[in-house]
Amino acid sequence: MSSTIAQALTEKTKNFSIEETLAFLANEYQNKVVFSTSFGQEDQVITALIASKDLPIAIFTLDTGRVFQETYDVFHKTNKKYKIEIKTHFPEAASVEDLLNKKGPNSFYESVGNRKECCFIRKVAPLSKALNGNEIWITGLRAEQSENRNDLPFFEYDAHFNIIKFNPLLKWTLEEVQSYIDLNNVPQNALHKQGFVSIGCAPCTRAILPGEDIRAGRWWWESSHKECGLHQK
C-alpha cells in the first residue's frame, strides 16, 4: 500500500519543480514532513530551498557525539543565516556508555559488525525516534553517490522505518550542488574544500584521493557497501 502511495506521489509531482514538490508535500501532509540533515552539501541545498520558501517542514539532525567541529560550525552558520530551528536528536546515553564500557571507544575499527553496532546506537536508533509519527522523510541522497543508489526513485517506501522517502536531489550532479551553493551563498562545511566529500563521524571519515570513489572516505578500512543503516541503499 505504501509503495502505491510512493508511485502516486511520483506521478502527481512529475512536472513539479523541487520547490513546488516540497510545498505540495508540506500542504498534503501537514506537520508530518521532516527533513534530516547532516549538514553536507546536498543537505545544505535542501535546507536553503525549505528556508527560502518558509515551508512548514521540520528539520532535524543527529548528533552522534563524534562529529567534526567543522560540522558544528556549519550548523551554527546555518542557524544564523536562515533563522530556523534545527532539532537535534542524540543517542541514548546508557547505550553509548554500555558500548564504551564493554568494547572501548574504537571498537568500530575491529569488525564490520562492531562498526554497524556503533552506527545503530549513535545514528539508526535516534533516527527511528525522529521519524516516528511522520509520513514523509526528505533526504539528500543522490544517484551518483554510490552504485547502490543508482536505481533509487524520487519517492520510495522505506519499510525499515515505515515511511515514504523523498529524494529531491536524486538526479543532481555534485557540480550542480556546488553551483547552487556558490550562487546562493549557502553555508557549507569547510572540510569540503579539503577533499572531504561525504562527511560523517570524525573517526570514520577521511578525505578522498584523486580518482577515488565519492564514498571512499567513509569507513575506508572496510570493503563493505559503505552504508550505516540510515539508508539501505
mmCIF file of C-alpha atoms in Angstrom:
data_model
loop_
_atom_site.group_PDB
_atom_site.id
_atom_site.type_symbol
_atom_site.label_atom_id
_atom_site.label_comp_id
_atom_site.label_asym_id
_atom_site.label_seq_id
_atom_site.Cartn_x
_atom_site.Cartn_y
_atom_site.Cartn_z
ATOM 1 C CA MET A 1 0.000 0.000 0.000
ATOM 2 C CA SER A 2 2.737 2.468 0.920
ATOM 3 C CA SER A 3 4.627 1.575 -2.260
ATOM 4 C CA THR A 4 1.477 2.519 -4.143
ATOM 5 C CA ILE A 5 1.460 5.886 -2.372
ATOM 6 C CA ALA A 6 5.078 6.451 -3.401
ATOM 7 C CA GLN A 7 4.207 5.695 -7.020
ATOM 8 C CA ALA A 8 1.203 8.012 -6.874
ATOM 9 C CA LEU A 9 3.336 10.844 -5.492
ATOM 10 C CA THR A 10 5.883 10.291 -8.241
ATOM 11 C CA GLU A 11 3.170 10.592 -10.882
ATOM 12 C CA LYS A 12 1.445 13.561 -9.249
ATOM 13 C CA THR A 13 4.644 15.619 -8.923
ATOM 14 C CA LYS A 14 6.449 14.572 -12.119
ATOM 15 C CA ASN A 15 6.103 18.040 -13.669
ATOM 16 C CA PHE A 16 6.757 19.960 -10.444
ATOM 17 C CA SER A 17 9.959 21.767 -9.580
ATOM 18 C CA ILE A 18 11.693 20.739 -6.362
ATOM 19 C CA GLU A 19 10.279 23.808 -4.601
ATOM 20 C CA GLU A 20 6.782 23.014 -5.843
ATOM 21 C CA THR A 21 7.080 19.404 -4.717
ATOM 22 C CA LEU A 22 8.278 20.425 -1.254
ATOM 23 C CA ALA A 23 5.395 22.893 -0.930
ATOM 24 C CA PHE A 24 2.914 20.264 -2.133
ATOM 25 C CA LEU A 25 4.160 17.728 0.416
ATOM 26 C CA ALA A 26 4.107 20.267 3.237
ATOM 27 C CA ASN A 27 0.471 21.048 2.426
ATOM 28 C CA GLU A 28 -0.646 17.490 1.701
ATOM 29 C CA TYR A 29 0.983 16.012 4.831
ATOM 30 C CA GLN A 30 0.753 18.873 7.281
ATOM 31 C CA ASN A 31 3.080 18.511 10.272
ATOM 32 C CA LYS A 32 4.096 15.059 9.019
ATOM 33 C CA VAL A 33 7.001 16.018 6.733
ATOM 34 C CA VAL A 34 10.556 16.018 8.097
ATOM 35 C CA PHE A 35 13.978 16.614 6.618
ATOM 36 C CA SER A 36 17.100 15.026 8.109
ATOM 37 C CA THR A 37 20.315 16.997 7.674
ATOM 38 C CA SER A 38 23.916 16.084 8.387
ATOM 39 C CA PHE A 39 24.997 19.497 7.015
ATOM 40 C CA GLY A 40 26.646 18.042 3.918
ATOM 41 C CA GLN A 41 26.450 19.915 0.627
ATOM 42 C CA GLU A 42 23.260 18.240 -0.566
ATOM 43 C CA ASP A 43 21.539 18.785 2.763
ATOM 44 C CA GLN A 44 22.545 22.428 2.780
ATOM 45 C CA VAL A 45 20.904 22.915 -0.622
ATOM 46 C CA ILE A 46 17.651 21.380 0.640
ATOM 47 C CA THR A 47 17.760 23.467 3.820
ATOM 48 C CA ALA A 48 18.156 26.591 1.681
ATOM 49 C CA LEU A 49 15.204 25.557 -0.515
ATOM 50 C CA ILE A 50 12.990 24.979 2.517
ATOM 51 C CA ALA A 51 14.070 28.179 4.262
ATOM 52 C CA SER A 52 13.772 30.378 1.148
ATOM 53 C CA LYS A 53 10.071 29.495 0.846
ATOM 54 C CA ASP A 54 9.495 29.375 4.615
ATOM 55 C CA LEU A 55 7.966 25.940 4.231
ATOM 56 C CA PRO A 56 6.480 24.219 7.305
ATOM 57 C CA ILE A 57 8.861 21.284 7.112
ATOM 58 C CA ALA A 58 10.588 20.213 10.328
ATOM 59 C CA ILE A 59 14.366 19.945 10.049
ATOM 60 C CA PHE A 60 16.381 17.722 12.370
ATOM 61 C CA THR A 61 19.901 16.397 12.732
ATOM 62 C CA LEU A 62 21.544 13.501 14.544
ATOM 63 C CA ASP A 63 24.402 14.371 16.871
ATOM 64 C CA THR A 64 26.330 11.131 17.281
ATOM 65 C CA GLY A 65 28.751 12.663 19.764
ATOM 66 C CA ARG A 66 31.664 12.148 17.360
ATOM 67 C CA VAL A 67 31.125 14.666 14.578
ATOM 68 C CA PHE A 68 33.732 17.158 13.360
ATOM 69 C CA GLN A 69 33.980 20.645 14.839
ATOM 70 C CA GLU A 70 33.573 21.891 11.259
ATOM 71 C CA THR A 71 30.139 20.253 11.209
ATOM 72 C CA TYR A 72 29.127 22.173 14.318
ATOM 73 C CA ASP A 73 30.465 25.327 12.678
ATOM 74 C CA VAL A 74 28.241 24.967 9.608
ATOM 75 C CA PHE A 75 25.309 24.064 11.896
ATOM 76 C CA HIS A 76 25.827 27.388 13.671
ATOM 77 C CA LYS A 77 26.199 29.350 10.416
ATOM 78 C CA THR A 78 23.042 27.755 9.007
ATOM 79 C CA ASN A 79 21.009 28.751 12.066
ATOM 80 C CA LYS A 80 22.329 32.296 11.870
ATOM 81 C CA LYS A 81 21.680 32.712 8.141
ATOM 82 C CA TYR A 82 18.202 31.217 7.865
ATOM 83 C CA LYS A 83 16.870 31.860 11.383
ATOM 84 C CA ILE A 84 15.420 28.350 11.540
ATOM 85 C CA GLU A 85 15.107 25.745 14.242
ATOM 86 C CA ILE A 86 17.001 22.529 13.637
ATOM 87 C CA LYS A 87 16.085 19.939 16.226
ATOM 88 C CA THR A 88 18.935 17.766 17.468
ATOM 89 C CA HIS A 89 18.499 14.106 18.365
ATOM 90 C CA PHE A 90 21.100 12.275 20.448
ATOM 91 C CA PRO A 91 21.768 8.578 21.049
ATOM 92 C CA GLU A 92 20.635 7.069 24.333
ATOM 93 C CA ALA A 93 23.352 7.845 26.880
ATOM 94 C CA ALA A 94 23.005 4.431 28.539
ATOM 95 C CA SER A 95 23.581 2.629 25.226
ATOM 96 C CA VAL A 96 26.696 4.659 24.454
ATOM 97 C CA GLU A 97 28.045 4.146 27.968
ATOM 98 C CA ASP A 98 27.430 0.409 27.746
ATOM 99 C CA LEU A 99 29.180 0.174 24.369
ATOM 100 C CA LEU A 100 32.263 2.063 25.540
ATOM 101 C CA ASN A 101 32.442 0.225 28.860
ATOM 102 C CA LYS A 102 32.309 -3.166 27.164
ATOM 103 C CA LYS A 103 34.255 -2.544 23.950
ATOM 104 C CA GLY A 104 36.118 0.733 24.342
ATOM 105 C CA PRO A 105 35.943 3.881 22.207
ATOM 106 C CA ASN A 106 37.267 2.452 18.932
ATOM 107 C CA SER A 107 35.586 -0.938 18.598
ATOM 108 C CA PHE A 108 34.199 0.041 15.185
ATOM 109 C CA TYR A 109 37.663 -0.386 13.639
ATOM 110 C CA GLU A 110 37.784 -4.055 14.651
ATOM 111 C CA SER A 111 34.958 -5.506 12.536
ATOM 112 C CA VAL A 112 32.057 -4.571 10.288
ATOM 113 C CA GLY A 113 29.719 -5.944 12.944
ATOM 114 C CA ASN A 114 31.187 -3.668 15.608
ATOM 115 C CA ARG A 115 31.022 -0.682 13.274
ATOM 116 C CA LYS A 116 27.374 -1.339 12.452
ATOM 117 C CA GLU A 117 26.635 -1.720 16.152
ATOM 118 C CA CYS A 118 28.116 1.723 16.790
ATOM 119 C CA CYS A 119 26.193 3.186 13.839
ATOM 120 C CA PHE A 120 22.987 1.649 15.117
ATOM 121 C CA ILE A 121 23.379 3.093 18.604
ATOM 122 C CA ARG A 122 24.545 6.527 17.515
ATOM 123 C CA LYS A 123 22.508 7.001 14.322
ATOM 124 C CA VAL A 124 19.857 4.425 13.467
ATOM 125 C CA ALA A 125 18.094 4.266 16.836
ATOM 126 C CA PRO A 126 17.897 8.081 17.184
ATOM 127 C CA LEU A 127 16.695 8.344 13.580
ATOM 128 C CA SER A 128 13.915 5.864 14.263
ATOM 129 C CA LYS A 129 12.674 8.081 17.089
ATOM 130 C CA ALA A 130 12.965 11.217 14.956
ATOM 131 C CA LEU A 131 10.917 9.700 12.125
ATOM 132 C CA ASN A 132 8.268 8.148 14.341
ATOM 133 C CA GLY A 133 4.798 9.556 13.674
ATOM 134 C CA ASN A 134 5.773 11.239 10.402
ATOM 135 C CA GLU A 135 4.749 10.289 6.870
ATOM 136 C CA ILE A 136 7.333 11.880 4.544
ATOM 137 C CA TRP A 137 11.104 11.802 5.076
ATOM 138 C CA ILE A 138 13.160 14.137 2.875
ATOM 139 C CA THR A 139 16.792 13.165 2.263
ATOM 140 C CA GLY A 140 19.816 14.480 0.388
ATOM 141 C CA LEU A 141 20.571 11.227 -1.429
ATOM 142 C CA ARG A 142 21.927 11.472 -4.979
ATOM 143 C CA ALA A 143 22.191 8.652 -7.504
ATOM 144 C CA GLU A 144 25.866 9.246 -8.279
ATOM 145 C CA GLN A 145 26.913 8.986 -4.625
ATOM 146 C CA SER A 146 27.326 5.218 -4.936
ATOM 147 C CA GLU A 147 26.469 2.276 -7.167
ATOM 148 C CA ASN A 148 23.913 1.190 -4.571
ATOM 149 C CA ARG A 149 21.952 4.400 -5.188
ATOM 150 C CA ASN A 150 21.915 4.393 -8.995
ATOM 151 C CA ASP A 151 18.441 2.905 -9.210
ATOM 152 C CA LEU A 152 16.755 4.939 -6.468
ATOM 153 C CA PRO A 153 13.411 6.585 -7.330
ATOM 154 C CA PHE A 154 12.407 10.086 -6.264
ATOM 155 C CA PHE A 155 9.769 8.624 -3.965
ATOM 156 C CA GLU A 156 10.165 5.254 -2.285
ATOM 157 C CA TYR A 157 8.674 3.390 0.620
ATOM 158 C CA ASP A 158 11.233 2.684 3.335
ATOM 159 C CA ALA A 159 9.928 -0.468 5.004
ATOM 160 C CA HIS A 160 12.565 -0.355 7.746
ATOM 161 C CA PHE A 161 11.259 2.964 9.076
ATOM 162 C CA ASN A 162 7.728 2.606 7.657
ATOM 163 C CA ILE A 163 7.813 5.967 5.897
ATOM 164 C CA ILE A 164 7.769 7.450 2.395
ATOM 165 C CA LYS A 165 11.184 8.808 1.472
ATOM 166 C CA PHE A 166 11.607 11.711 -0.950
ATOM 167 C CA ASN A 167 14.995 12.236 -2.619
ATOM 168 C CA PRO A 168 14.685 15.663 -4.334
ATOM 169 C CA LEU A 169 18.319 15.944 -5.486
ATOM 170 C CA LEU A 170 18.426 12.401 -6.839
ATOM 171 C CA LYS A 171 19.498 13.388 -10.371
ATOM 172 C CA TRP A 172 21.735 16.317 -9.441
ATOM 173 C CA THR A 173 25.461 16.081 -10.025
ATOM 174 C CA LEU A 174 27.983 17.208 -7.437
ATOM 175 C CA GLU A 175 28.843 20.100 -9.753
ATOM 176 C CA GLU A 176 25.197 21.227 -9.745
ATOM 177 C CA VAL A 177 25.103 21.029 -5.962
ATOM 178 C CA GLN A 178 28.265 23.123 -5.645
ATOM 179 C CA SER A 179 26.982 25.628 -8.196
ATOM 180 C CA TYR A 180 23.767 26.160 -6.228
ATOM 181 C CA ILE A 181 25.755 26.646 -3.036
ATOM 182 C CA ASP A 182 28.054 29.201 -4.674
ATOM 183 C CA LEU A 183 25.263 31.132 -6.421
ATOM 184 C CA ASN A 184 23.117 31.349 -3.296
ATOM 185 C CA ASN A 185 25.881 31.829 -0.729
ATOM 186 C CA VAL A 186 24.793 28.727 1.172
ATOM 187 C CA PRO A 187 26.947 27.872 4.220
ATOM 188 C CA GLN A 188 28.988 24.733 3.721
ATOM 189 C CA ASN A 189 31.341 22.584 5.730
ATOM 190 C CA ALA A 190 34.931 23.822 5.446
ATOM 191 C CA LEU A 191 36.086 20.201 5.084
ATOM 192 C CA HIS A 192 34.595 20.030 1.580
ATOM 193 C CA LYS A 193 37.429 22.258 0.375
ATOM 194 C CA GLN A 194 39.924 19.803 1.891
ATOM 195 C CA GLY A 195 38.880 16.741 -0.097
ATOM 196 C CA PHE A 196 36.065 15.555 2.166
ATOM 197 C CA VAL A 197 33.022 14.789 0.025
ATOM 198 C CA SER A 198 30.867 12.587 2.254
ATOM 199 C CA ILE A 199 31.231 13.675 5.879
ATOM 200 C CA GLY A 200 30.105 11.603 8.849
ATOM 201 C CA CYS A 201 31.682 10.932 12.222
ATOM 202 C CA ALA A 202 35.256 12.164 12.593
ATOM 203 C CA PRO A 203 36.874 8.765 13.322
ATOM 204 C CA CYS A 204 35.131 7.215 10.318
ATOM 205 C CA THR A 205 35.714 9.873 7.649
ATOM 206 C CA ARG A 206 38.776 10.903 5.654
ATOM 207 C CA ALA A 207 39.425 12.995 2.569
ATOM 208 C CA ILE A 208 39.341 11.117 -0.732
ATOM 209 C CA LEU A 209 42.236 10.972 -3.145
ATOM 210 C CA PRO A 210 42.064 11.991 -6.834
ATOM 211 C CA GLY A 211 40.206 9.329 -8.795
ATOM 212 C CA GLU A 212 38.720 7.639 -5.726
ATOM 213 C CA ASP A 213 35.029 6.825 -5.423
ATOM 214 C CA ILE A 214 32.921 9.513 -3.771
ATOM 215 C CA ARG A 215 32.232 7.207 -0.785
ATOM 216 C CA ALA A 216 35.831 6.037 -0.391
ATOM 217 C CA GLY A 217 36.399 8.352 2.555
ATOM 218 C CA ARG A 218 33.699 6.696 4.664
ATOM 219 C CA TRP A 219 34.777 3.642 6.703
ATOM 220 C CA TRP A 220 37.846 3.490 4.459
ATOM 221 C CA TRP A 221 39.249 0.429 6.250
ATOM 222 C CA GLU A 222 36.264 -1.679 5.093
ATOM 223 C CA SER A 223 35.346 -3.303 1.784
ATOM 224 C CA SER A 224 31.618 -3.360 2.626
ATOM 225 C CA HIS A 225 28.863 -1.429 0.851
ATOM 226 C CA LYS A 226 29.729 1.637 2.955
ATOM 227 C CA GLU A 227 26.287 2.163 4.466
ATOM 228 C CA CYS A 228 25.433 2.724 8.124
ATOM 229 C CA GLY A 229 21.814 1.661 8.224
ATOM 230 C CA LEU A 230 20.163 5.051 7.822
ATOM 231 C CA HIS A 231 19.648 4.282 4.154
ATOM 232 C CA GLN A 232 19.509 0.720 2.894
ATOM 233 C CA LYS A 233 20.929 1.932 -0.444
#
